[in-house]
Coordinates of C-alpha atoms and ligand atoms in Angstrom, one line a residue:
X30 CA -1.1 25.8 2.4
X31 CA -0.5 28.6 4.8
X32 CA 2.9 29.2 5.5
X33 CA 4.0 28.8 9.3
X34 CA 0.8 27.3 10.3
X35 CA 0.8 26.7 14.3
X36 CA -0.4 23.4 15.0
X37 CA -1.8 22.2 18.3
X38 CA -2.0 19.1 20.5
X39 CA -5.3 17.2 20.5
X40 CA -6.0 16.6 24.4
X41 CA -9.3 15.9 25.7
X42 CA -11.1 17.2 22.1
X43 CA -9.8 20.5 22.9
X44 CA -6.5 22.0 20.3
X45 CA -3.6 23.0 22.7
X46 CA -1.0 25.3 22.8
X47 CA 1.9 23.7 24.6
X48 CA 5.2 25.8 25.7
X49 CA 7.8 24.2 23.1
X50 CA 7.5 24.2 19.0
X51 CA 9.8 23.1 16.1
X52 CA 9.8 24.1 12.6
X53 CA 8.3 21.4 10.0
X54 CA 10.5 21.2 7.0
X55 CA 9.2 20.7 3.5
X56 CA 11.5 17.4 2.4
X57 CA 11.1 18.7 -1.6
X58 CA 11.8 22.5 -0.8
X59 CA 13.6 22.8 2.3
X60 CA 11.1 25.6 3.6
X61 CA 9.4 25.6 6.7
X62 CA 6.1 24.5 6.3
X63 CA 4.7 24.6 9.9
X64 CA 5.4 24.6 13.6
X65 CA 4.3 21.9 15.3
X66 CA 4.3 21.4 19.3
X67 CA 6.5 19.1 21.0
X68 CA 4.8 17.5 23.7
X69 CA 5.8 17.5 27.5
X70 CA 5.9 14.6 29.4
X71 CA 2.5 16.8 31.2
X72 CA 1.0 17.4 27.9
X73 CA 1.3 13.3 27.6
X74 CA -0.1 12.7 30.6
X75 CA -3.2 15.1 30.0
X76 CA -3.4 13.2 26.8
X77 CA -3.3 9.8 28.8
X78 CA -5.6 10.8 31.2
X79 CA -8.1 11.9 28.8
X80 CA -8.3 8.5 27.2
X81 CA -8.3 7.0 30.4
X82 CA -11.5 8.9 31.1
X83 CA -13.1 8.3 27.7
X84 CA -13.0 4.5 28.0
X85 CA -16.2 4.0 30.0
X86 CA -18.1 6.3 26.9
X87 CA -16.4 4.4 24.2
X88 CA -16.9 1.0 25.7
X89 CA -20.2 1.7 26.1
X90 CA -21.2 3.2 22.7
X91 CA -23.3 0.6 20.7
X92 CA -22.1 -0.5 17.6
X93 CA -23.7 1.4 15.2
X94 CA -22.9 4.5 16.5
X95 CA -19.0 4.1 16.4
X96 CA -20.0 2.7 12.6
X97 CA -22.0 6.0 12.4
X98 CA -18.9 8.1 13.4
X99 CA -16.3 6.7 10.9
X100 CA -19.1 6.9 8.5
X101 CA -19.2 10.6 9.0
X102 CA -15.3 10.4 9.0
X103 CA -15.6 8.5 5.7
X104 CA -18.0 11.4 4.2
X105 CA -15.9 14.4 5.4
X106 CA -12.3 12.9 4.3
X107 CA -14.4 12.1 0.6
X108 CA -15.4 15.8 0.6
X109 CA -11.6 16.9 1.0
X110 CA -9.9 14.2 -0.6
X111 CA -7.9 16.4 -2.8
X112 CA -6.8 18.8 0.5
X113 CA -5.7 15.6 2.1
X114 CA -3.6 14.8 -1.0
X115 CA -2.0 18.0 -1.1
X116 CA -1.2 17.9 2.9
X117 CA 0.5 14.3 2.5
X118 CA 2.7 15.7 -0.8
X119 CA 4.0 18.8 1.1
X120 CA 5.0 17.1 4.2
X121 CA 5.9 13.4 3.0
X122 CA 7.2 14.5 0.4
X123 CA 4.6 11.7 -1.9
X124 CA 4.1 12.4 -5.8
X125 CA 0.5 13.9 -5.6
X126 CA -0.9 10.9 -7.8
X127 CA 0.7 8.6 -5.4
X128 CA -0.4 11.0 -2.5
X129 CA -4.2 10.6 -4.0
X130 CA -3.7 7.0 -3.5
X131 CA -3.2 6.7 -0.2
X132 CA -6.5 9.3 0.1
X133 CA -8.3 6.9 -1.4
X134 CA -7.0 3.9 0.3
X135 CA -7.6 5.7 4.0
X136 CA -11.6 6.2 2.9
X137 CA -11.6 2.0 2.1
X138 CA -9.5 1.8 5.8
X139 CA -12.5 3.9 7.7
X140 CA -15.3 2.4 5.5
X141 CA -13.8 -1.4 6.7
X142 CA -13.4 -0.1 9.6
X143 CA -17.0 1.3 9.9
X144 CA -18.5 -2.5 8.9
X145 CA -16.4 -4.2 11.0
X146 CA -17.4 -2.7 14.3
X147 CA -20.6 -3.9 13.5
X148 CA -19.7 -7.4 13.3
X149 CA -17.8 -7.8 16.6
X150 CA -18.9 -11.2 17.5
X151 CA -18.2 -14.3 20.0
X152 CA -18.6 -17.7 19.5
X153 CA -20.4 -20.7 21.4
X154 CA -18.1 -23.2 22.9
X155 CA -19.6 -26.9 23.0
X156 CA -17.9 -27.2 27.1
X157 CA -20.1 -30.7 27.3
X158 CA -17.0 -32.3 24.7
X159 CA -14.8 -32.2 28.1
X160 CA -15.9 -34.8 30.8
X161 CA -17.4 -32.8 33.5
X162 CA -18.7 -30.1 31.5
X163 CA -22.1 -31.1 30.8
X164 CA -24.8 -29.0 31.1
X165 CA -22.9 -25.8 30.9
X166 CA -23.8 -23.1 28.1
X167 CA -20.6 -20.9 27.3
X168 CA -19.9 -18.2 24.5
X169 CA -17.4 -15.4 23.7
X170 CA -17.3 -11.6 23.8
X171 CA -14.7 -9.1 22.5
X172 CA -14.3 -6.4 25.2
X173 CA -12.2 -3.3 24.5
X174 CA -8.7 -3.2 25.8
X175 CA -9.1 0.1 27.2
X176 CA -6.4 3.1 25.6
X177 CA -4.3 2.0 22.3
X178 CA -1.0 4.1 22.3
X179 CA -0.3 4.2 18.5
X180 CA 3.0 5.4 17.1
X181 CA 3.2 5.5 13.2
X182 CA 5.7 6.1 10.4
X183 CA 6.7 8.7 7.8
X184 CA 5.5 7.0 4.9
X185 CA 2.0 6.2 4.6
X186 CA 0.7 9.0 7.0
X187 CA -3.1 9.2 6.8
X188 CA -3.3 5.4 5.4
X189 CA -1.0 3.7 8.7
X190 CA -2.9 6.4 11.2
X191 CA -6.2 5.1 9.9
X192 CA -5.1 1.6 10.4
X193 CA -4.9 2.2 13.6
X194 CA -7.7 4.8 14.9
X195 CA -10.1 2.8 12.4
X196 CA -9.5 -0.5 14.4
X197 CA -9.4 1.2 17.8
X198 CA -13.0 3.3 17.1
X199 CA -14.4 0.4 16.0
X200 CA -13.7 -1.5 19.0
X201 CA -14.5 0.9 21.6
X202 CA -11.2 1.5 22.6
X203 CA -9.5 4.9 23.4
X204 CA -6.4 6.3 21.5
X205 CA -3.0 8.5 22.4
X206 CA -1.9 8.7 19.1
X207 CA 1.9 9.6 17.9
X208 CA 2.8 10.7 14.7
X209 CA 6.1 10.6 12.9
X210 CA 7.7 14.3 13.2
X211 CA 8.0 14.5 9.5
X212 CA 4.0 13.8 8.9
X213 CA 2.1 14.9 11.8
X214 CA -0.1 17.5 9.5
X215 CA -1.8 14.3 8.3
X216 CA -2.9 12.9 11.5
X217 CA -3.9 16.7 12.6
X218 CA -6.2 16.9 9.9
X219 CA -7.8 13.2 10.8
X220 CA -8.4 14.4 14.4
X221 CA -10.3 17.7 13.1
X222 CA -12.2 15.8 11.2
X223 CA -13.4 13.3 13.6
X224 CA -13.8 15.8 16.2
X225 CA -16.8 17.0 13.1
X226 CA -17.8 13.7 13.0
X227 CA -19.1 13.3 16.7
X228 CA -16.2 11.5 18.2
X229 CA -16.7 12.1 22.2
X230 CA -14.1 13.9 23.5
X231 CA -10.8 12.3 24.7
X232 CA -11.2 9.2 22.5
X233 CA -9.0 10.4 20.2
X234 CA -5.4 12.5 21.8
X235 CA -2.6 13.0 19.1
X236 CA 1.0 14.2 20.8
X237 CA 3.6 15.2 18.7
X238 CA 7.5 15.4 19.4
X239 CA 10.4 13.2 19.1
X240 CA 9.8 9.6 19.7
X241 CA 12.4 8.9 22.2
X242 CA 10.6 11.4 24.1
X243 CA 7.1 11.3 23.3
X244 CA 6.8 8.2 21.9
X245 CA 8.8 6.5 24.6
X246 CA 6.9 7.8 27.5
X247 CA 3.6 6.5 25.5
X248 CA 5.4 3.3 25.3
X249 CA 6.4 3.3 29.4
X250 CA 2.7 4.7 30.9
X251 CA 1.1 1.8 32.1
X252 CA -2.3 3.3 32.2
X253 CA -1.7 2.1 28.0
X254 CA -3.0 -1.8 27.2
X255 CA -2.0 -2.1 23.6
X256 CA 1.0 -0.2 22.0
X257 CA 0.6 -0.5 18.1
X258 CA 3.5 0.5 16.2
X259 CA 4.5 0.7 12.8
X260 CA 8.1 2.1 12.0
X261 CA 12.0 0.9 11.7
X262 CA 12.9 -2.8 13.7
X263 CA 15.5 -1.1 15.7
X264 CA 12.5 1.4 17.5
X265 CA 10.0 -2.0 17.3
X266 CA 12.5 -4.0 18.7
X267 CA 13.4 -1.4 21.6
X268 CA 9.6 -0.9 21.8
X269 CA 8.5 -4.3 22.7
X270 CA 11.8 -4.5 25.1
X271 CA 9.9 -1.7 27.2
X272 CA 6.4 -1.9 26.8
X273 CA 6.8 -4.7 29.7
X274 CA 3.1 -6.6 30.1
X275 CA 1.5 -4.1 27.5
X276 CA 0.5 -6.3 24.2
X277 CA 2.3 -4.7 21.4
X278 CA 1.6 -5.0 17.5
X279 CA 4.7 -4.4 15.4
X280 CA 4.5 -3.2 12.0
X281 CA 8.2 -3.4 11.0
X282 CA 10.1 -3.0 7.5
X283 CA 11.7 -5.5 5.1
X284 CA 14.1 -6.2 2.0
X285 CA 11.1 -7.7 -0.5
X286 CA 12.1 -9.8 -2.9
X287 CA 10.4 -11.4 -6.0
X288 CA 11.4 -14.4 -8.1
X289 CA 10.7 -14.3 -11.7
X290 CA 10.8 -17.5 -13.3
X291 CA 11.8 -18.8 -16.7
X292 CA 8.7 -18.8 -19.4
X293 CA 7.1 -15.6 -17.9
X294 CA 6.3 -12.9 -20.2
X295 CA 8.1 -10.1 -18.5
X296 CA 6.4 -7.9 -21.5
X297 CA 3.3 -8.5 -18.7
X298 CA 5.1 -7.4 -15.4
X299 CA 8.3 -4.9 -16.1
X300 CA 5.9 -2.3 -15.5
X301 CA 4.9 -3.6 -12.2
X302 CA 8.4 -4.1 -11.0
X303 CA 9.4 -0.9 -12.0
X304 CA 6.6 0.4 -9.8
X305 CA 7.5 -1.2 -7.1
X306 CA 10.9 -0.3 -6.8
X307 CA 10.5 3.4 -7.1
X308 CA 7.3 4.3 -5.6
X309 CA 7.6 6.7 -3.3
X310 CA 10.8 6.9 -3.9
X311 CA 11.2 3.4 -2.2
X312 CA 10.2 4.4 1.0
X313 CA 7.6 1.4 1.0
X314 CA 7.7 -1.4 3.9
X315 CA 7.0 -3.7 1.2
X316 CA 8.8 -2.1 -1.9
X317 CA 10.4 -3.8 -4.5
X318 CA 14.4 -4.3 -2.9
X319 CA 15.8 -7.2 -4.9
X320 CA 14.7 -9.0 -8.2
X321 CA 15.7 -12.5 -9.0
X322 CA 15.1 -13.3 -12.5
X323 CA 16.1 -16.8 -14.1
X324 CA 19.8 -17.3 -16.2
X325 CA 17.5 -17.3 -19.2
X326 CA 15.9 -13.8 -19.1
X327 CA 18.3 -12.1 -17.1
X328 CA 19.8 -10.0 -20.2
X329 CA 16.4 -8.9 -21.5
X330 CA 14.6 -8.2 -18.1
X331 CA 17.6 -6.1 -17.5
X332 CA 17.6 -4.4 -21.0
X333 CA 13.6 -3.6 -20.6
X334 CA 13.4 -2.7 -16.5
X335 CA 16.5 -0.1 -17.6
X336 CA 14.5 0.9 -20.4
X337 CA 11.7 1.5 -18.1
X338 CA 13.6 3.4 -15.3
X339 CA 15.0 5.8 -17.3
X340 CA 11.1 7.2 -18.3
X341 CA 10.8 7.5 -14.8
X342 CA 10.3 11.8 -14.1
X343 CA 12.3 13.5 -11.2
X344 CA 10.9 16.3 -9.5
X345 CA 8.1 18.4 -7.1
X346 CA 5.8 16.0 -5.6
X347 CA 3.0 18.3 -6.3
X348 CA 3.6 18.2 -10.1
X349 CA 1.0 15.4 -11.3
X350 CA 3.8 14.6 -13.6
X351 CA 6.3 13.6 -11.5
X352 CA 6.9 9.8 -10.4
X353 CA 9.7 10.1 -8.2
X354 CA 10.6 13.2 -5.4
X355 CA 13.0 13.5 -2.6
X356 CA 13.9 11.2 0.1
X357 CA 12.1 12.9 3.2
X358 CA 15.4 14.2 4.7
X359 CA 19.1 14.8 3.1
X360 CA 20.6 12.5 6.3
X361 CA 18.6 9.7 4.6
X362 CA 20.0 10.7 0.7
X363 CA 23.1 10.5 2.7
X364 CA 23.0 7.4 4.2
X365 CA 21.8 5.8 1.0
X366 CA 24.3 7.1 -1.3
X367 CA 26.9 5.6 1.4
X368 CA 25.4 2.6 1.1
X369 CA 25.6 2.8 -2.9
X370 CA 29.2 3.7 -2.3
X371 CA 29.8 0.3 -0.3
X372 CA 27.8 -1.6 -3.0
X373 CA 30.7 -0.4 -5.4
X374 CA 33.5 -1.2 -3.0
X375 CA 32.3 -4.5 -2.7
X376 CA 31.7 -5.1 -6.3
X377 CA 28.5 -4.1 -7.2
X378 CA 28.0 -2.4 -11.0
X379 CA 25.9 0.5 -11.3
X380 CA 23.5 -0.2 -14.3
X381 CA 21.5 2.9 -14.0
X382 CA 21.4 5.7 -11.7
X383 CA 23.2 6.1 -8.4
X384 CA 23.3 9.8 -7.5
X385 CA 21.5 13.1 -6.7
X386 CA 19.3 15.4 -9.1
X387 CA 18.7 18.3 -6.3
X388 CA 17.1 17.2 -3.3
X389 CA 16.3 13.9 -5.5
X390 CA 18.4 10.3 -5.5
X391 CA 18.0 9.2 -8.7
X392 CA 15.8 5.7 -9.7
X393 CA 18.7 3.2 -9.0
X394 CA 20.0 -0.1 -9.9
X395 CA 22.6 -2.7 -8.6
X396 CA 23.6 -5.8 -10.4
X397 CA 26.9 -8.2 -9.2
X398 CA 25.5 -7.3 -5.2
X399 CA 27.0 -9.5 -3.4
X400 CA 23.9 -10.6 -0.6
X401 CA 26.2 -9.2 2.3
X402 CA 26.3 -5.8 1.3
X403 CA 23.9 -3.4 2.9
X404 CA 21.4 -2.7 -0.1
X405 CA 21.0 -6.1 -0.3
X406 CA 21.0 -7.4 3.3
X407 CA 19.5 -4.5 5.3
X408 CA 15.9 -2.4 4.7
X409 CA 17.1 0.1 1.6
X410 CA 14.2 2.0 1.8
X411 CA 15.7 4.7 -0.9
X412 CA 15.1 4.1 -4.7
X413 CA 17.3 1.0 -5.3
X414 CA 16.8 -2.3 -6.6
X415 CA 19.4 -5.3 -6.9
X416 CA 18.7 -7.4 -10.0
X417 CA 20.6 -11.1 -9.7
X418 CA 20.4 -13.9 -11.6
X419 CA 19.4 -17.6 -10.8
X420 CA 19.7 -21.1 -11.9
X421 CA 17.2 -23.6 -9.9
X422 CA 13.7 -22.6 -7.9
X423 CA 15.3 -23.6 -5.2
X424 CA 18.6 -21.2 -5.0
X425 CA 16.2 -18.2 -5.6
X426 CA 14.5 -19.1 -2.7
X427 CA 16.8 -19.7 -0.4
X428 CA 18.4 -16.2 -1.6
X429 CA 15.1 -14.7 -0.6
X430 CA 14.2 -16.2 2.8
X431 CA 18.4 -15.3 3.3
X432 CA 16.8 -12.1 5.0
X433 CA 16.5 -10.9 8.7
X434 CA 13.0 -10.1 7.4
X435 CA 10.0 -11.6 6.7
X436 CA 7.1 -9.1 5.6
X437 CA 5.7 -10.3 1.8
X438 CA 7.5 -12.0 -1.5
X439 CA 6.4 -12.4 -4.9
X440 CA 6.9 -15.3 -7.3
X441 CA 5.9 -14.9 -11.5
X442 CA 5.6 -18.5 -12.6
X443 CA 3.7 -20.2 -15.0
X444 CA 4.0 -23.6 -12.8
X445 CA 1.5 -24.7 -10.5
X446 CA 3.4 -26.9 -8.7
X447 CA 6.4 -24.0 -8.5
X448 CA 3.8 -22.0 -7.2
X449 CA 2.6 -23.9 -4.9
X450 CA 6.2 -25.0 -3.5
X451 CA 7.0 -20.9 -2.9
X452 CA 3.9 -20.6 -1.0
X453 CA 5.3 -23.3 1.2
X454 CA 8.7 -22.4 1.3
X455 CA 8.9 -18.3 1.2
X456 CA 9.3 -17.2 5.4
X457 CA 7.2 -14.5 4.9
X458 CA 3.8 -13.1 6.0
X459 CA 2.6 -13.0 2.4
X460 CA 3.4 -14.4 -0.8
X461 CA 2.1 -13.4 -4.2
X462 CA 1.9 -15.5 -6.5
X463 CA 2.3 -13.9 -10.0
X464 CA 2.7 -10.4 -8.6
X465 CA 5.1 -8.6 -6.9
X466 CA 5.2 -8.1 -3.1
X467 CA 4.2 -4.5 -3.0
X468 CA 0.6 -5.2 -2.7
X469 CA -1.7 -4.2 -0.1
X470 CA -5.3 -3.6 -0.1
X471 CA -6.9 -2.7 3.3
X472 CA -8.5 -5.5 4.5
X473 CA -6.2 -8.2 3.5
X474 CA -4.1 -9.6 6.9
X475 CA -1.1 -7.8 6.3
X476 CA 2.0 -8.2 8.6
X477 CA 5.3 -10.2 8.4
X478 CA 8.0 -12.8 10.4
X479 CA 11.1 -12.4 11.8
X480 CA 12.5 -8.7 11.9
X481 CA 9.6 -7.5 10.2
X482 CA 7.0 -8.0 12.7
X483 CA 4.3 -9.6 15.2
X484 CA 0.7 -9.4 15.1
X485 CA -1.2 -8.6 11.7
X486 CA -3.3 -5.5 10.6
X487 CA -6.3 -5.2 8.6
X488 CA -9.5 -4.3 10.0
X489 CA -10.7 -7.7 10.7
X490 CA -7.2 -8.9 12.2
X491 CA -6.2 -5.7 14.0
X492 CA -9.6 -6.0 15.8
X493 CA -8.2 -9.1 17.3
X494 CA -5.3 -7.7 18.5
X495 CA -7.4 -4.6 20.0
X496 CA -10.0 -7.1 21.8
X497 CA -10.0 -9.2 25.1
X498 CA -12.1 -12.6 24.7
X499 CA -14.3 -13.4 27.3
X500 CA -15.5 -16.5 27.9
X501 CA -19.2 -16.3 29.9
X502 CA -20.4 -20.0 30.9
X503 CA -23.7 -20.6 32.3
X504 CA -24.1 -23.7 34.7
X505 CA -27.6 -25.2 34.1
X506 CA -27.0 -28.5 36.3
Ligands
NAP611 P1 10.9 5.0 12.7 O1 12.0 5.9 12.6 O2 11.0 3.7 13.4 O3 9.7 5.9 13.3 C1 8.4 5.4 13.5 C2 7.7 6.1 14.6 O4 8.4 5.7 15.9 C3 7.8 7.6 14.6 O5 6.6 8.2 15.1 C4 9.0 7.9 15.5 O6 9.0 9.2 16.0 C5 8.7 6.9 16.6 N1 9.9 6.6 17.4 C6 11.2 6.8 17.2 N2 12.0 6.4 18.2 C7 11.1 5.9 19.2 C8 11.3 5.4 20.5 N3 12.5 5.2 21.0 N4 10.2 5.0 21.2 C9 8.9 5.2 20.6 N5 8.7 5.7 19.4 C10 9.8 6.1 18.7 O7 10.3 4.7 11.2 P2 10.1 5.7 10.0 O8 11.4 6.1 9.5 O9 9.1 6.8 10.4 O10 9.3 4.7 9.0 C11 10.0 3.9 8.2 C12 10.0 2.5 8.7 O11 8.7 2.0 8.9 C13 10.6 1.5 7.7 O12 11.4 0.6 8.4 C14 9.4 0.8 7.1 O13 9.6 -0.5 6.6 C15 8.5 0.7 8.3 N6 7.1 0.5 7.9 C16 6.5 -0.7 8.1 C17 5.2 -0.9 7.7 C18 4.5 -2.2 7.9 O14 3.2 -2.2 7.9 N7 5.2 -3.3 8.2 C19 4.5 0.1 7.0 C20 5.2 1.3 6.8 C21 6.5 1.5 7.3 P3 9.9 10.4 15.2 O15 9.3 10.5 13.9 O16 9.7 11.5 16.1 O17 11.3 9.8 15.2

């Protein structure tokens, strides 16, 4: 990619120039990578406006042409998969393989996306089962909201933007959307590419700068009907404190936890764990925090997921070979490796890993953590995972649900009955059975409890959330 690219805003389907710009910062290299605008409260309001004036064209768009347009979007982002890849690598930071994922999974997000506007339906209410309502005729619509103000993470950014603007097409609503100031080069390239697809203009506005500035002011207009946000619990939390009667979607993170019970084969699953600790250098809402493995394979799980880490290859996340990269800034490497420190204070063992390769924290993991200490108790999001041991089902769930969070947890057991009592038990928004929690595919309802969230995402579900119901009766008496 061209050095010191000069982004724009995206206001009204026109690319703007706007008076202040900051340097983008490659997380791997440390070189500047692109300038990117930072929005003024004007610039937000032009994008605001824009929407607003879009809404009566979206609203009114039949179905299959919004389907048509994220079909186009779905054809175009096919055609440059691999330029998409490379865009998410350099700024995120993402092991290309990993960053080819997420290309994939953002085509699945559009092409569900694309079906489901077509199947936007109501429902018939029988009104003659209440005394009085006989000979009334009543059914439902889903109506737009009107303008979606979308702020979205780091981590996952063409993947979380799509969950978003997929929804919001799809529905006929209009969209002010904020990146994360790390990733915005993703969600620049999604707007070109649906301004080429026939998206009318204003539909789609994308604002970039800080997000107490930007992000807040998106969260404060009240010209905005839905703010749907993905990111940290402290900014959800603050979020939905200001957003006042604005519904609000919070996609929030989490300290996932899987139980592996005696009898499995962990032969079968090390390699999954392994995965989903380190992916993306941990920096996964659902990534693989804390393992708790039954007394009787605790020495051998250990003994093989050690074995397994240590194959793991550091390095430049645009070397196919590499599985793990750099956190996406050095305050972050910082923060973690304070938090490892702490671990150690408080009596945590190292088993493998625990500090920097260049810009890189090496794969870690904890054993002895006490469940107070921050890498056990708080969202690590860094390469760490606490292994512990357990005696009964029912201390290893308790030590799970013993979490501020809520967001997915995994159980291996070979016992239907065990199964079926973690399904019940687990205070989470998912649980896997015989996998680990760090698994999403894009149309499952994905969202979590407690700290980790309100409101669910998924094409189907996050229509919901984007939606009015109407009820229309008709009075025949
Ligand atoms: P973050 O710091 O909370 O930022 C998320 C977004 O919010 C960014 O665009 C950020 O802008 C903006 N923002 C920051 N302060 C704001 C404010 N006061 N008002 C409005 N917007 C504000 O999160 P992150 O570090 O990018 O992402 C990591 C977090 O996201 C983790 O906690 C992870 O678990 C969570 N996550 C959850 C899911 C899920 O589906 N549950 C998925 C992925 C990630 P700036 O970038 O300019 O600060």
């Amino acid at each position: 990619m061209n050095n010191r690219v000069k982004k724009k805003l995206l206001i009204d389907g026109n690319w703007i120039e706007t008076e202040e710009y900051t340097n983008l910062i490659s997380p791997y290299s440390g070189k500047v990578i692109a300038e990117i605008p930072i929005a003024s409260s004007e610039d937000v309001n032009m994008a605001v406006k824009a929407a607003e004036q879009a809404k009566e064209i979206m609203a009114k768009m039949p179905a299959h042409q919004r389907a048509g347009i994220l079909e186009k979007l779905v054809v175009l982002l096919t055609e440059k998969a691999e330029q998409a890849a490379e865009i998410i690598a350099l700024e995120a930071a993402k092991p290309i393989t990993t960053a080819r994922v997420e290309v994939s999974r953002t085509i699945q997000t559009y092409k569900f996306a694309a079906e489901e506007a077509k199947r936007i339906n109501g429902e018939t209410v029988p009104l003659d089962a209440a005394p009085g309502g006989e000979g009334r005729v009543a059914f439902t619509l889903r109506e737009p909201l009107g303008i979606i103000g979308a702020i979205t993470p780091f981590n996952f950014p063409m993947n979380l933007v799509a969950h978003k603007i997929g929804p919001a097409i799809a529905t006929g609503n209009t969209i002010v959307l904020k990146p994360a100031s790390q990733t915005p080069l993703s969600a620049f390239f999604i707007g070109e590419l649906l301004l080429e697809a026939g998206l009318p203009d204003g539909a789609l506005n994308i604002v970039t700068g800080s997000g107490s500035v930007v992000g807040e002011r998106i969260t404060l207009d009240e010209r905005i009907n839905l703010i749907t946000f993905t990111g940290s619990p402290p900014v959800g939390i603050g979020i939905r404190n200001k957003a006042g009667l604005k519904r609000v979607t919070l996609e929030l993170g989490s300290n996932s936890a899987v139980i592996v019970d005696n009898g499995i084969d962990i032969n079968k699953m090390i390699g999954r764990c392994v995965s989903g600790a380190f992916s993306y250098q941990g920096q996964v809402c659902i990534s693989l925090q804390r393992i708790y493995v039954h007394e009787n394979l605790y020495d051998s799980f250990i003994e093989k997921f050690l074995h397994e880490t240590k194959k793991l290859k550091l390095g430049d996340p645009l070397d196919p070979s590499t599985d793990v990269s750099a956190l996406i800034n050095t305050r972050e490497t910082d923060r973690v490796l304070a938090w490892i420190e702490e671990a150690q204070n408080g009596g945590a063992k190292i088993a493998v890993g625990g500090s920097v390769d260049g810009r890189v924290l090496q794969p870690t993991v904890l054993v002895d953590v006490n469940p107070s200490l921050k890498v056990s108790c708080q969202e690590v999001f860094a390469p760490i995972v606490t292994i512990e041991k357990f005696t009964t089902m029912e201390q290893a769930i308790n030590m799970v649900n013993d979490s501020r969070f809520g967001l997915q947890a995994g159980i291996y057991t070979n016992d239907i009955h065990t199964a079926l009592n973690a399904a019940e038990k687990l205070h989470v928004g998912g649980v896997l059975i015989n996998d680990i929690p760090t698994f999403r595919v894009d149309n499952m309802p994905y969202g979590g409890v407690k700290e980790s969230g309100m409101g669910r995402e998924g094409i189907k579900y996050a229509v919901e959330e984007m939606t009015e119901l109407k009820l229309i009766i008709f009075n025949r008496n």
